[in-house]
Amino acid sequence: MNDKKSAEKGNPLSFNLSYVENDYEIHFNNLHNFAKEGPLCGNLYINGENVECPFYNGFGGPILLNGDFIYLPLYQVKKNWKDIVGGYLVEVEMSKLSFRVIGHKQEIIYLDHLDNDNLYYYNSWEKSSNDLKIVNINERPQSFTLKDKIFYIANQILKMIKT
């Protein structure tokens, strides 16, 4: 059975700022360039509530909607010379206002489509077939760095404190 869903129209520099999906109102706010002439990212709101991501620079687009889930990039700021500027593919569960990383760090993320459990994206502006990547949305990344794990745990702790 083929269950293909395409990403909304747009690119990482120009995408819709608001969406309505089922009972959810999705909105981006405070957008800015992640890096010089880089993708846009900012705050993500679902039904007026901010999806917290304190150790990241913000969520970007274009997005892919699939039921209660949004698939989109989350960009990380370079904090010091050891960090690599880049983004992660994430899955946001709209009902819980939470996200989980589903891919490895990339320089750019340009979503294309979801086919069954495989998310297809490009990691280049040109969108050539050589740059098309695939990640299974049910698999967790195997090569989290210690810093990535600490950021994730700290994010979850901050979320529990605020709730």
Short mmCIF file of C-alpha atoms in Angstrom, two decimals:
data_model
loop_
_atom_site.label_atom_id
_atom_site.label_comp_id
_atom_site.label_asym_id
_atom_site.label_seq_id
_atom_site.Cartn_x
_atom_site.Cartn_y
_atom_site.Cartn_z
CA MET A 1 0.00 0.00 0.00
CA ASN A 2 1.38 3.39 -1.00
CA ASP A 3 0.64 6.24 1.41
CA LYS A 4 2.56 9.14 -0.18
CA LYS A 5 2.21 12.65 1.26
CA SER A 6 4.05 15.60 -0.31
CA ALA A 7 5.60 18.50 1.55
CA GLU A 8 3.75 21.77 1.19
CA LYS A 9 4.86 24.14 -1.52
CA GLY A 10 7.81 26.28 -0.64
CA ASN A 11 11.48 26.07 0.16
CA PRO A 12 13.63 26.72 3.23
CA LEU A 13 13.78 30.45 2.38
CA SER A 14 10.09 30.97 1.58
CA PHE A 15 7.27 28.88 3.00
CA ASN A 16 3.79 29.34 4.42
CA LEU A 17 3.72 30.80 7.93
CA SER A 18 0.29 29.45 8.91
CA TYR A 19 -1.56 26.18 8.42
CA VAL A 20 -4.80 24.64 9.61
CA GLU A 21 -4.80 20.85 9.90
CA ASN A 22 -7.70 19.01 11.55
CA ASP A 23 -8.25 20.90 14.83
CA TYR A 24 -4.76 22.44 14.88
CA GLU A 25 -3.66 25.94 13.95
CA ILE A 26 0.06 25.92 13.16
CA HIS A 27 1.97 29.18 12.96
CA PHE A 28 5.60 30.32 12.63
CA ASN A 29 6.70 33.53 14.34
CA ASN A 30 9.93 35.54 14.76
CA LEU A 31 11.50 34.09 11.61
CA HIS A 32 15.10 34.95 10.83
CA ASN A 33 17.88 33.53 8.69
CA PHE A 34 19.63 30.68 10.43
CA ALA A 35 22.95 31.61 8.86
CA LYS A 36 23.99 34.25 6.36
CA GLU A 37 21.56 33.84 3.47
CA GLY A 38 20.54 30.53 5.05
CA PRO A 39 17.17 28.92 5.73
CA LEU A 40 14.53 30.70 7.77
CA CYS A 41 13.77 29.46 11.26
CA GLY A 42 11.92 30.69 14.32
CA ASN A 43 9.26 29.85 16.87
CA LEU A 44 6.60 27.23 16.14
CA TYR A 45 3.16 27.67 17.70
CA ILE A 46 0.37 25.10 17.74
CA ASN A 47 -3.03 26.43 18.80
CA GLY A 48 -1.25 29.48 20.22
CA GLU A 49 1.22 27.48 22.36
CA ASN A 50 4.96 27.61 21.68
CA VAL A 51 6.75 24.31 21.00
CA GLU A 52 9.79 24.75 23.26
CA CYS A 53 13.28 24.19 21.82
CA PRO A 54 15.67 26.12 24.12
CA PHE A 55 18.96 24.70 22.85
CA TYR A 56 18.13 25.21 19.19
CA ASN A 57 17.79 28.25 16.95
CA GLY A 58 14.28 27.39 15.79
CA PHE A 59 12.03 25.42 13.51
CA GLY A 60 12.03 25.90 9.75
CA GLY A 61 10.15 24.83 6.68
CA PRO A 62 8.80 23.67 4.40
CA ILE A 63 6.78 21.31 6.55
CA LEU A 64 5.08 18.01 5.95
CA LEU A 65 1.76 17.34 7.72
CA ASN A 66 0.67 13.79 8.53
CA GLY A 67 -2.26 13.38 10.92
CA ASP A 68 -1.17 14.46 14.44
CA PHE A 69 2.43 14.92 13.30
CA ILE A 70 4.47 17.62 11.58
CA TYR A 71 7.82 16.84 9.97
CA LEU A 72 10.18 19.78 9.61
CA PRO A 73 13.76 20.95 10.19
CA LEU A 74 15.04 22.20 13.54
CA TYR A 75 18.21 24.28 13.32
CA GLN A 76 20.99 24.41 15.89
CA VAL A 77 23.07 27.50 16.58
CA LYS A 78 26.84 27.29 16.58
CA LYS A 79 27.80 27.90 20.21
CA ASN A 80 31.58 27.53 19.89
CA TRP A 81 34.25 26.30 17.51
CA LYS A 82 33.46 22.63 18.25
CA ASP A 83 29.83 22.83 17.14
CA ILE A 84 28.73 22.15 13.60
CA VAL A 85 26.08 24.50 12.29
CA GLY A 86 23.20 22.50 10.90
CA GLY A 87 19.74 21.16 11.27
CA TYR A 88 17.90 18.04 12.25
CA LEU A 89 14.79 16.43 10.87
CA VAL A 90 12.23 16.33 13.64
CA GLU A 91 8.77 14.97 14.22
CA VAL A 92 6.46 17.23 16.25
CA GLU A 93 3.49 15.57 17.91
CA MET A 94 0.90 18.35 17.82
CA SER A 95 -1.30 17.04 20.64
CA LYS A 96 1.67 16.92 23.05
CA LEU A 97 3.63 19.96 21.74
CA SER A 98 6.76 17.80 21.80
CA PHE A 99 9.33 16.85 19.22
CA ARG A 100 11.84 14.09 18.61
CA VAL A 101 14.84 14.02 16.33
CA ILE A 102 14.48 11.46 13.54
CA GLY A 103 17.56 12.15 11.45
CA HIS A 104 21.22 12.98 11.61
CA LYS A 105 22.55 16.55 11.53
CA GLN A 106 22.43 18.08 8.05
CA GLU A 107 23.59 21.37 6.57
CA ILE A 108 20.24 22.03 4.93
CA ILE A 109 16.93 20.19 4.97
CA TYR A 110 14.50 20.53 2.10
CA LEU A 111 11.56 18.17 2.68
CA ASP A 112 10.08 16.43 -0.33
CA HIS A 113 7.59 13.72 0.65
CA LEU A 114 6.63 10.94 3.05
CA ASP A 115 5.96 7.51 1.55
CA ASN A 116 4.68 5.04 4.14
CA ASP A 117 7.32 5.36 6.91
CA ASN A 118 10.10 6.80 4.74
CA LEU A 119 10.70 10.55 4.75
CA TYR A 120 12.45 11.86 1.62
CA TYR A 121 14.41 15.11 1.70
CA TYR A 122 17.20 16.93 -0.08
CA ASN A 123 20.30 18.29 1.61
CA SER A 124 21.06 20.77 -1.17
CA TRP A 125 19.30 23.73 -2.74
CA GLU A 126 19.49 22.19 -6.22
CA LYS A 127 17.25 19.22 -5.33
CA SER A 128 19.18 16.88 -7.63
CA SER A 129 18.55 13.16 -7.46
CA ASN A 130 22.09 12.70 -6.06
CA ASP A 131 21.10 14.79 -3.03
CA LEU A 132 17.86 12.93 -2.25
CA LYS A 133 18.08 11.29 1.19
CA ILE A 134 15.75 8.90 2.99
CA VAL A 135 15.15 8.38 6.70
CA ASN A 136 12.69 5.97 8.26
CA ILE A 137 10.53 7.94 10.71
CA ASN A 138 10.37 4.99 13.11
CA GLU A 139 14.14 4.70 13.54
CA ARG A 140 16.11 6.72 16.05
CA PRO A 141 19.51 8.07 15.00
CA GLN A 142 22.33 5.79 16.09
CA SER A 143 25.14 8.35 16.22
CA PHE A 144 23.99 10.98 18.71
CA THR A 145 26.97 12.78 20.15
CA LEU A 146 27.18 13.23 23.91
CA LYS A 147 26.39 16.92 23.41
CA ASP A 148 23.25 16.06 21.39
CA LYS A 149 22.10 13.72 24.17
CA ILE A 150 22.68 16.40 26.83
CA PHE A 151 20.75 19.01 24.77
CA TYR A 152 17.87 16.57 24.32
CA ILE A 153 17.71 15.63 28.02
CA ALA A 154 17.98 19.28 29.10
CA ASN A 155 15.17 20.18 26.71
CA GLN A 156 12.95 17.44 28.18
CA ILE A 157 13.73 18.53 31.77
CA LEU A 158 12.88 22.15 30.96
CA LYS A 159 9.63 21.02 29.38
CA MET A 160 8.69 19.03 32.53
CA ILE A 161 9.51 22.01 34.78
CA LYS A 162 7.30 24.33 32.71
CA THR A 163 4.36 21.89 32.79
#
